Coordinates of C-alpha atoms in Angstrom, one line a residue:
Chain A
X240 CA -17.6 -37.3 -2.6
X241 CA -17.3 -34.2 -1.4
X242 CA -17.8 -34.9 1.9
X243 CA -14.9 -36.7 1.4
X244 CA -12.9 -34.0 -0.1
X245 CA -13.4 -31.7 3.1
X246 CA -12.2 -34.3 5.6
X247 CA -8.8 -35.1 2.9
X248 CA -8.3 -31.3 3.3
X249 CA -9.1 -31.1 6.8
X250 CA -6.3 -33.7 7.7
X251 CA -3.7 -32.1 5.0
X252 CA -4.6 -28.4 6.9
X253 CA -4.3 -30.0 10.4
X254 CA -1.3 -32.2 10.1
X255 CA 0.4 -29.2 7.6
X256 CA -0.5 -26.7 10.8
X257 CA 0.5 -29.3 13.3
X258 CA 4.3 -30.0 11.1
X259 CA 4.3 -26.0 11.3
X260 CA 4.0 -25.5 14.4
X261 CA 6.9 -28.5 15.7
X262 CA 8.5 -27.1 13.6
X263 CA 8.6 -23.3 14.8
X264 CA 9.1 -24.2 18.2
X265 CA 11.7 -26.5 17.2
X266 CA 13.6 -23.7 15.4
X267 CA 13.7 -22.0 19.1
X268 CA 16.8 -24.0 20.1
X269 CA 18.6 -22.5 17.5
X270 CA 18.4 -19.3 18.7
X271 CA 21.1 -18.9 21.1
X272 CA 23.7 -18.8 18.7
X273 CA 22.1 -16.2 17.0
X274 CA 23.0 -14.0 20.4
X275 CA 26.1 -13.4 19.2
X276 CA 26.6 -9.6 19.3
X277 CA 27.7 -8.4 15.9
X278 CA 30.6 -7.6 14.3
X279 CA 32.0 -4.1 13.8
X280 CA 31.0 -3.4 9.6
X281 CA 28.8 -6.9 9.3
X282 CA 25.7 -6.2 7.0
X283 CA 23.0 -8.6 8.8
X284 CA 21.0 -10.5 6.3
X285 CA 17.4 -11.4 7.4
X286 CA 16.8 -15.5 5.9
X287 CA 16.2 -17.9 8.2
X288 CA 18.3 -18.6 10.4
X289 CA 19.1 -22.9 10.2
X290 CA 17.5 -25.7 8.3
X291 CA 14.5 -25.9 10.3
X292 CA 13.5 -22.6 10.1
X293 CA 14.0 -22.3 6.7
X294 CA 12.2 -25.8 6.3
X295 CA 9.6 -24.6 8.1
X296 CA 8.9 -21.2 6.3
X297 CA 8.6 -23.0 2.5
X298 CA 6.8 -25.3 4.1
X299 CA 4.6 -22.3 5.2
X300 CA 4.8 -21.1 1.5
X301 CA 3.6 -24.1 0.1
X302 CA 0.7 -24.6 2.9
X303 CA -0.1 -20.5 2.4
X304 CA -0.3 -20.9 -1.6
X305 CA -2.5 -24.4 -1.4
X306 CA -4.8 -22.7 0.8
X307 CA -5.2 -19.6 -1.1
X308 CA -5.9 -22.1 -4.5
X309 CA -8.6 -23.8 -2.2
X310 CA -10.3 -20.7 -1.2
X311 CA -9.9 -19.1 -4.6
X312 CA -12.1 -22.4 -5.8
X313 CA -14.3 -21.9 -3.3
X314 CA -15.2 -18.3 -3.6
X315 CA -15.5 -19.4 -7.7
X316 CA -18.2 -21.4 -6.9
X317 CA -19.6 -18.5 -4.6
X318 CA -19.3 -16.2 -7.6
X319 CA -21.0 -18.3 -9.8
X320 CA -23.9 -18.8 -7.4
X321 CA -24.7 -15.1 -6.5
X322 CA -23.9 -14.1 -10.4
X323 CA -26.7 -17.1 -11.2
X324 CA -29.2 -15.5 -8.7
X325 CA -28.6 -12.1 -9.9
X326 CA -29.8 -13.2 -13.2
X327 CA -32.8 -14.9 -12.2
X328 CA -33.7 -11.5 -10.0
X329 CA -33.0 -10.0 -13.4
X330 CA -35.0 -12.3 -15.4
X331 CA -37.9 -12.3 -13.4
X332 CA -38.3 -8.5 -13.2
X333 CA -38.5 -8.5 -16.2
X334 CA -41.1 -11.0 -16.3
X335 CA -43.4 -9.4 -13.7
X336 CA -43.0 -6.0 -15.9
X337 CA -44.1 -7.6 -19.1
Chain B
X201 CA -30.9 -13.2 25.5
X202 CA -31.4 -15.0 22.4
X203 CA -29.6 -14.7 19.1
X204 CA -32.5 -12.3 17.4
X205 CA -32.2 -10.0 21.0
X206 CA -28.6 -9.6 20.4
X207 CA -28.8 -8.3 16.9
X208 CA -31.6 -6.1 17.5
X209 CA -30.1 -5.2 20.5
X210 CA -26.6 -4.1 18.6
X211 CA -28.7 -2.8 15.7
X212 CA -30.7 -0.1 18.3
X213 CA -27.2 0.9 19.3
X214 CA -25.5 1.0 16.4
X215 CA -27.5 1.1 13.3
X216 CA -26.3 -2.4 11.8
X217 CA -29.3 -2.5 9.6
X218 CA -28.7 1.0 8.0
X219 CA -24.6 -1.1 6.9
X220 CA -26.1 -3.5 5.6
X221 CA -29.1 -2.4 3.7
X222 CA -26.6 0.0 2.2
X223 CA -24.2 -2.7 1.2
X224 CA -27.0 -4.7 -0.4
X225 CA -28.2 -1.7 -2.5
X226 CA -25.0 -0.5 -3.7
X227 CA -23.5 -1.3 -7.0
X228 CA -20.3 -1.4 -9.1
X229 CA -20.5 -0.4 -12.7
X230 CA -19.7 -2.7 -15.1
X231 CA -17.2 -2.4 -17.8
X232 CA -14.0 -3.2 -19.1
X233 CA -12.4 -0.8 -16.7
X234 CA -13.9 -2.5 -13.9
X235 CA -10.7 -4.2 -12.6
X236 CA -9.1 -0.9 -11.9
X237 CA -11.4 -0.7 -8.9
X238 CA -9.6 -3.6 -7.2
X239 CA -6.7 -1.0 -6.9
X240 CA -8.6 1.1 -4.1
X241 CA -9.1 -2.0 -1.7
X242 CA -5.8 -3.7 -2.4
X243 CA -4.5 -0.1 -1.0
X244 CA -6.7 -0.5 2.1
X245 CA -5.8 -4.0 2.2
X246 CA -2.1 -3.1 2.5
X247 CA -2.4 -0.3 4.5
X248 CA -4.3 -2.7 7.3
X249 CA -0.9 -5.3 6.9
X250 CA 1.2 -1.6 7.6
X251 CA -1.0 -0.8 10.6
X252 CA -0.5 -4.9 11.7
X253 CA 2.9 -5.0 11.4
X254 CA 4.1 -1.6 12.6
X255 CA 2.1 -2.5 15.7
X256 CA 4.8 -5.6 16.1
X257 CA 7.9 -3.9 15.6
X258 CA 6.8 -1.3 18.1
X259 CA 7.0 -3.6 21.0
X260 CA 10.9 -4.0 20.1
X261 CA 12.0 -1.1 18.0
X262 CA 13.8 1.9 20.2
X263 CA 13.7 5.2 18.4
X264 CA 17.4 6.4 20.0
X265 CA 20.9 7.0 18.3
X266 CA 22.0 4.2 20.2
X267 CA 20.1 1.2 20.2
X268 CA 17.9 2.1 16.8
X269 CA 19.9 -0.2 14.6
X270 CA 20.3 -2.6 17.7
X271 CA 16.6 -3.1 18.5
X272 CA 16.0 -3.5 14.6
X273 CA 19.0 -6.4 14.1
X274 CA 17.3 -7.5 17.6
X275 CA 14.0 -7.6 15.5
X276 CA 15.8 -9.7 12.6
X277 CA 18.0 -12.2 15.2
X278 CA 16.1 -12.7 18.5
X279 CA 12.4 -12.2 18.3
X280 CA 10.6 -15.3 16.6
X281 CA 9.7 -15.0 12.7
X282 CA 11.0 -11.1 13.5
X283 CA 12.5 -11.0 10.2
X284 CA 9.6 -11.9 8.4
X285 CA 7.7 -9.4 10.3
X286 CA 9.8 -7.0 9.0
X287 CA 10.5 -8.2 5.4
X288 CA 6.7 -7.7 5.2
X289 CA 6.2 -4.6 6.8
X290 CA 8.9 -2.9 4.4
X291 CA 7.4 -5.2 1.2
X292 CA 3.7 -4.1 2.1
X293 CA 5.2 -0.1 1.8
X294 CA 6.1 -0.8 -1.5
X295 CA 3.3 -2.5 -2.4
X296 CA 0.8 0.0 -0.7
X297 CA 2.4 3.0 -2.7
X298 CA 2.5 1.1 -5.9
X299 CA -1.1 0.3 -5.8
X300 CA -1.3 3.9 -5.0
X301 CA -0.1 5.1 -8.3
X302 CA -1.6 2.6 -10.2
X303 CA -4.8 3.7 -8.4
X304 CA -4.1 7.3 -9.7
X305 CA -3.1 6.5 -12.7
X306 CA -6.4 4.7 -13.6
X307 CA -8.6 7.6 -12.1
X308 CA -6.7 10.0 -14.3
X309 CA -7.1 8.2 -17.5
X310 CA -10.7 7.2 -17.2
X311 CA -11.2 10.6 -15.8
X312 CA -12.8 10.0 -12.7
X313 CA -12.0 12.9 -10.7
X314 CA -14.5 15.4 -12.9
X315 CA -17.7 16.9 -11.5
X316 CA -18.9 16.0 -8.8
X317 CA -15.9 14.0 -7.6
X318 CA -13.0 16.5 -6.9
X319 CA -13.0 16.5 -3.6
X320 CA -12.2 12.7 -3.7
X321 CA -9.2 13.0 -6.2
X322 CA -7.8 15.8 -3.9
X323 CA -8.0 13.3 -0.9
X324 CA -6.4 10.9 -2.7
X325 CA -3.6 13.1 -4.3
X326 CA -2.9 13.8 -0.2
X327 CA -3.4 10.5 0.5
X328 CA -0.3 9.7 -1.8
X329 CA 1.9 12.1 -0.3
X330 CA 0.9 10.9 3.2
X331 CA 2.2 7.7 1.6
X332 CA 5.3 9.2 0.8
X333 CA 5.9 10.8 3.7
X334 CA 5.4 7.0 5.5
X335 CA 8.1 5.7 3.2
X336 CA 10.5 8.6 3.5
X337 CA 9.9 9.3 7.7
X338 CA 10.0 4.7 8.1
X339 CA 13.4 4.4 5.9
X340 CA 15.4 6.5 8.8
X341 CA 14.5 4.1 11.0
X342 CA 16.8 1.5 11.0
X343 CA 19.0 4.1 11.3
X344 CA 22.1 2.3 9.3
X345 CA 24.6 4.4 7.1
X346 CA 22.4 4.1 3.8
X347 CA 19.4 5.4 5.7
X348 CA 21.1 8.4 7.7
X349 CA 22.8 9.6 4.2
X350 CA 18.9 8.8 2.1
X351 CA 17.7 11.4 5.4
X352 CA 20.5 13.7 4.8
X353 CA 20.2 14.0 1.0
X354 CA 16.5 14.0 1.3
X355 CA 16.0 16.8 4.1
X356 CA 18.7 18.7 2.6
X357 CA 16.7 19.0 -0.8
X358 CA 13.9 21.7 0.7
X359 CA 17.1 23.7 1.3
X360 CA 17.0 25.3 -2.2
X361 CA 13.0 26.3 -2.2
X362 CA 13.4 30.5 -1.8
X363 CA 12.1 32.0 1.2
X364 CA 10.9 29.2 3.3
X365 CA 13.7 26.2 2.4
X366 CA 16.1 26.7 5.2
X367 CA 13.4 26.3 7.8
X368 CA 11.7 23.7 5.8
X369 CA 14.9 21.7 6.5
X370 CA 15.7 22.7 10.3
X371 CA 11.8 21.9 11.0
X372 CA 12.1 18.6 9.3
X373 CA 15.7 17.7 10.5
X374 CA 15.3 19.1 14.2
X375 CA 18.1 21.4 13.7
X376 CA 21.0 21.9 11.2
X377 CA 21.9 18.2 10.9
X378 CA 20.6 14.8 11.3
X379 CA 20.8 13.9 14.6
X380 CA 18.5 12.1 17.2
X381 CA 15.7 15.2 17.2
X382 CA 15.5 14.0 13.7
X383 CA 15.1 10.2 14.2
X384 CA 12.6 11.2 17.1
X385 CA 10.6 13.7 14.7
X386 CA 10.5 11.1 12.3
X387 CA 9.9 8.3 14.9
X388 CA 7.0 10.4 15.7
X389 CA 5.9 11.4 12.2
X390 CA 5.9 7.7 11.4
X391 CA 3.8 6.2 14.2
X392 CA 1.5 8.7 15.4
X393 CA 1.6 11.9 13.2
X394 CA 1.5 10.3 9.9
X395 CA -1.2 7.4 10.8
X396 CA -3.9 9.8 12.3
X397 CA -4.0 12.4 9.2
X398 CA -4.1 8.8 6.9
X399 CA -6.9 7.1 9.2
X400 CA -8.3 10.4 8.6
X401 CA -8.2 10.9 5.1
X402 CA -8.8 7.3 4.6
X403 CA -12.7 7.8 6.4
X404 CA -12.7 11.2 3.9
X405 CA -11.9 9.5 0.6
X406 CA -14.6 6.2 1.4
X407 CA -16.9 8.9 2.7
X408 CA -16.8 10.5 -0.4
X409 CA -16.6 7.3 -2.9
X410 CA -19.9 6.3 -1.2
X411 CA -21.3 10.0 -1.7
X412 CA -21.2 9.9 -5.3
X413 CA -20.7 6.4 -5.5
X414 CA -18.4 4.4 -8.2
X415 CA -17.3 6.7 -11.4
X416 CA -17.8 5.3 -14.6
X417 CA -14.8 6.2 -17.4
X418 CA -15.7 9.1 -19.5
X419 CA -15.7 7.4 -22.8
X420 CA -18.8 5.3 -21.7
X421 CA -20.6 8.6 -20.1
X422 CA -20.0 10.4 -23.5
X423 CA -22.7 7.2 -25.2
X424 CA -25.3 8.2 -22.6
X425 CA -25.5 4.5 -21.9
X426 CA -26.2 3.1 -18.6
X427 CA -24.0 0.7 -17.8
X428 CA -24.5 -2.8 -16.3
X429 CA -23.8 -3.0 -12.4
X430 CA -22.9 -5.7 -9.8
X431 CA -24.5 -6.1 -6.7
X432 CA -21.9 -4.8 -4.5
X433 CA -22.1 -7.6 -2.1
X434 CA -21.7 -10.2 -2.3
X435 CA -20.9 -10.4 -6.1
X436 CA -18.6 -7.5 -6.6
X437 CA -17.1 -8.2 -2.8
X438 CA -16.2 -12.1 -3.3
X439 CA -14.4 -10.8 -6.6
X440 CA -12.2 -8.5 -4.6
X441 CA -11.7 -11.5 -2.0
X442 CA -9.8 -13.2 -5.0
X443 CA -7.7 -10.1 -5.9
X444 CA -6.9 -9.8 -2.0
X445 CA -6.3 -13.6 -1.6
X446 CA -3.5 -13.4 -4.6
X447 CA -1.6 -10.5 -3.5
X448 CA -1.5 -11.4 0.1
X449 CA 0.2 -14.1 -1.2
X450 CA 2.6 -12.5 -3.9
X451 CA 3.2 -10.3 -0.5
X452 CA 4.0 -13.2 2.0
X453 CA 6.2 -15.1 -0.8
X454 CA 8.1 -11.9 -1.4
X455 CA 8.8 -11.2 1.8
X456 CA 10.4 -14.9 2.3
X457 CA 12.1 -14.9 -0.4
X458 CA 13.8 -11.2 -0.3
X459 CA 13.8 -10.0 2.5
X460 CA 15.4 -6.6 3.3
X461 CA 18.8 -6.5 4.9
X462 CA 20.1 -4.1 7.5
X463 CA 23.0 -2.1 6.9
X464 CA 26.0 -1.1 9.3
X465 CA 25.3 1.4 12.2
X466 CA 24.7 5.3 11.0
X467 CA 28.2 7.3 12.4
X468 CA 27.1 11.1 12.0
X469 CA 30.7 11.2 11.6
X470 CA 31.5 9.1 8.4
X471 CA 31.2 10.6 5.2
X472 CA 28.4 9.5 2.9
X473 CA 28.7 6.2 1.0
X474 CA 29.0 6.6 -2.7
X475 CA 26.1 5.8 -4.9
X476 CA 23.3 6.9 -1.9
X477 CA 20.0 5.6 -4.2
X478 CA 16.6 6.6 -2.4
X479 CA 13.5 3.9 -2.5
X480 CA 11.9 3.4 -5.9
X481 CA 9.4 5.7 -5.7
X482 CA 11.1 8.6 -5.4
X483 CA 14.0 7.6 -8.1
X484 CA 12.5 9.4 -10.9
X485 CA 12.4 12.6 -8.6
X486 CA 15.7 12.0 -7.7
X487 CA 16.9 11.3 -11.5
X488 CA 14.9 14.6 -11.8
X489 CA 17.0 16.4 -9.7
X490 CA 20.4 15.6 -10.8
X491 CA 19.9 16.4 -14.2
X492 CA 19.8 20.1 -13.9
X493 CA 22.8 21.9 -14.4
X494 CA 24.4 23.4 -11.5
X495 CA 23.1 27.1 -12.8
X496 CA 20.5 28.5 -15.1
X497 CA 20.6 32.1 -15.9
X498 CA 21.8 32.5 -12.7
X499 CA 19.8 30.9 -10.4
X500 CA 20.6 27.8 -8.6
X501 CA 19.8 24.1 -10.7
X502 CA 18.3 22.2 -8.1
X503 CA 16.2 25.5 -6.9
X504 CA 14.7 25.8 -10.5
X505 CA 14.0 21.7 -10.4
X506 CA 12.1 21.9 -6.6
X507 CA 10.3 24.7 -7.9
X508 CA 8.9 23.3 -11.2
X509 CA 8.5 20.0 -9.3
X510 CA 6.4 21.8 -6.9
X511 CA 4.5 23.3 -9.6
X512 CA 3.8 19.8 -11.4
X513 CA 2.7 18.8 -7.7
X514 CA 0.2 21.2 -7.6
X515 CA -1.2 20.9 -11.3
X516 CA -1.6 17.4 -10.6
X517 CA -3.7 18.2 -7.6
X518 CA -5.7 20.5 -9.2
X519 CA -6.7 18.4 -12.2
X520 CA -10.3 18.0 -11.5
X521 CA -10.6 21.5 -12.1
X522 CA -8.1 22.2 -15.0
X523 CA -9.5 19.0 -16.8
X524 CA -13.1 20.4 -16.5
X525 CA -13.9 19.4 -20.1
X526 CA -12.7 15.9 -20.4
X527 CA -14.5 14.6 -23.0
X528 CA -13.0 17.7 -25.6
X529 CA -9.6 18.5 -27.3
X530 CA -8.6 19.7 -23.6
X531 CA -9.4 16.5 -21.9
X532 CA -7.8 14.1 -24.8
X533 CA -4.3 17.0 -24.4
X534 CA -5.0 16.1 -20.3
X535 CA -4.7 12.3 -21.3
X536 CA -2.0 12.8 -23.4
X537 CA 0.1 14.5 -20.3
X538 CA -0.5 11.6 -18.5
X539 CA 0.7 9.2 -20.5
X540 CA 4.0 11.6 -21.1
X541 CA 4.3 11.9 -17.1
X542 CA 4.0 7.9 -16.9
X543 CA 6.5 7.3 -19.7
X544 CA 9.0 9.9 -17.9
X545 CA 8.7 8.6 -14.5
X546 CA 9.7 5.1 -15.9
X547 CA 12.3 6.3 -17.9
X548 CA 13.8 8.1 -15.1
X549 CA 13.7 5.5 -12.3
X550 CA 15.4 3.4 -15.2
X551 CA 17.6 5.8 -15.7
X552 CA 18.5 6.4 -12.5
X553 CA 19.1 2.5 -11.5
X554 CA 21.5 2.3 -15.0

């Protein structure tokens, strides 16, 4: 099962990355018409600059956050493995004192 | 070599061992004031994105009157995920110096800075105006109206300290104005000056921290109790891992979503834009400021303000050793103030924004 679980994320992470990554370099061709020189008294606002890129950076977002929910589960489980050994140190100090 | 060479081969040369036998013997205290340690990390933690990201915009930024706010809306329109680079570099600032007062705040309340740990709150208290220094010297930068009248405001402000104010403003400015001495001075304040004394002072204040070790708050010293403690690592670390892991995030999602614009080019000849607001950190001194009447038995407002700001500055610095009691009348009148001094630095900043 969990086995399982690893290879389901491993091919969400991959073909996330690998969506990420077309997409970024896809954003590329956009950029020439951002060469425009600017306008006397224009504010420039920094967003994305087309559809793609701004596709491609929620898309990031969403990636970014699911990632940091799987780690945070993972280092849970780390937590309560250290906090379990920690106790049975504890407990069998005290054990070896008495 | 083998694996087991290697290591003992790196631990001969640089004591590996020593790290890591010290990281498995210290502990963290533990109490219900125990989150408030998280705030020192997430400081480091933004500080290292700072460090990251300044090194990126270096390759394109160009410290000069003319191409400053063109190598920065180069940054946002040309150079790949530029924008996002900056958005985070500026968001990171905020956050650093936010976790830096919350950081001080807790430390003040639970007391933390009393014997034997004074030299550690007075690294800190510098550590904070390093912090402000970063966010004042980086807003020039861009060098856009908004900034070069923030600069001109801001530098102009040491003008009214007696004696030493004039100079105080032609050392920071470069001369009598804002010009490009004073975007190079900053330039150099921000990238080289500014990050040496912090890398510096950074070493001091962890130096220190692992001197003493972690502070408990008073109110648990007064019961003579030993508290209970975490294993520093991996326990304590993997916690901290979580608190990183969430704000990196908040960060990153931040940064997408509101990114900073860039304002029109600085003209040292225009006059200043009306309603000139400096970054949110300094709003309460700014509110400060302004609400001092123009003369007070005669001597200049905003001369009377610097110098009972300065004053505050200093009291606040030397707290360890004007709090030296904490756990009598004087220490709970000590808590008191800094609850007032947190109530009036709200108030202002939301006063100032109204």
């Amino acid at each position: 099962m969990a086995k399982r679980g690893v290879a389901l994320f491993l091919l969400l992470f991959l073909g996330i990355t690998f969506f990420l990554l077309k997409e970024i370099s896809g954003s590329e061709e956009g950029q020439e018409e951002l060469k425009k020189p600017k306008e006397s008294g224009e504010k420039i606002v920094s967003s994305p600059k087309d559809i793609r890129e701004k596709i491609s950076v929620y898309v990031f977002m969403g990636w970014m956050w699911l990632s940091i929910f799987i780690l945070i589960y993972i280092l849970r489980q780390k937590i309560s493995e250290a906090d379990r050994i920690l106790r049975l140190k504890y407990f069998k100090g005290n054990k070896d004192n008495s | 070599m083998g694996k087991l060479d290697l290591g003992n081969w790196l631990d001969e040369r640089l004591g590996l061992k020593l790290i890591s036998r010290f990281l498995k013997e210290k502990k963290v205290p533990l109490h219900r004031h125990t989150p408030w340690y998280y705030t020192g990390s997430a400081i480091l933690l933004f500080f290292t994105i700072q460090v990251i990201t300044g090194f990126m915009l270096l390759f394109y930024y160009k410290p000069t009157l003319e191409l400053a706010n063109k190598s920065v809306a180069q940054i946002m329109n040309e150079v790949p995920l530029g924008w996002i680079i900056r958005s985070i570099h500026s968001w990171s600032a905020s956050f650093m110096i936010a976790c830096v007062f919350i950081h001080l705040i807790g430390i003040w309340l639970a007391k933390s800075y009393r014997k034997p740990r004074e030299m550690t709150w007075l690294s800190g208290v510098i550590l904070l105006l390093i912090s402000l220094a970063f966010g004042f010297t980086g807003y020039l930068l861009p060098w856009d109206e908004l900034s070069l009248s923030a600069t001109k405001v801001g530098t102009d402000i040491p003008r009214s300290i007696p004696v030493v104010g004039i100079w105080v403003t032609k050392l920071l400015r470069g001369g009598e104005d804002v010009t490009q001495d004073t975007l190079t001075r900053f330039f150099g304040l921000h990238v080289s000056v500014l990050p040496i004394f912090a890398f510096l002072l950074i070493a001091l204040h962890v130096y220190f921290i692992q001197k003493h070790g972690m502070s408990v708050p008073v109110e648990i010293e007064i019961k003579n109790e030993k508290p209970n403690e975490l294993p520093f690592w991996p326990n304590f670390v993997y916690r901290e891992m979580i608190v990183w892991l969430l704000l990196f995030g908040v960060l990153i999602s931040v940064s997408i979503l509101f990114p900073p614009s860039l304002g029109e080019e600085a003209d040292l000849m225009a006059p200043a834009p009306e309603g000139i607001k400096p970054e949110w950190y300094f709003l309460f001194l700014f509110q400060t400021l302004k609400i001092f009447p123009a003369k007070i038995l005669g001597v200049e407002g905003e001369t009377v303000a610097i110098i009972l700001i300065l004053i505050a500055v200093l009291l606040f610095a030397l707290l360890p050793f004007l709090d030296n009691k904490p756990a009598e009348r004087k220490g709970k009148f000590v808590s008191l103030i800094a609850y007032l001094v947190i109530l009036y630095a709200l108030f202002m900043s939301i006063w100032s924004l109204m």
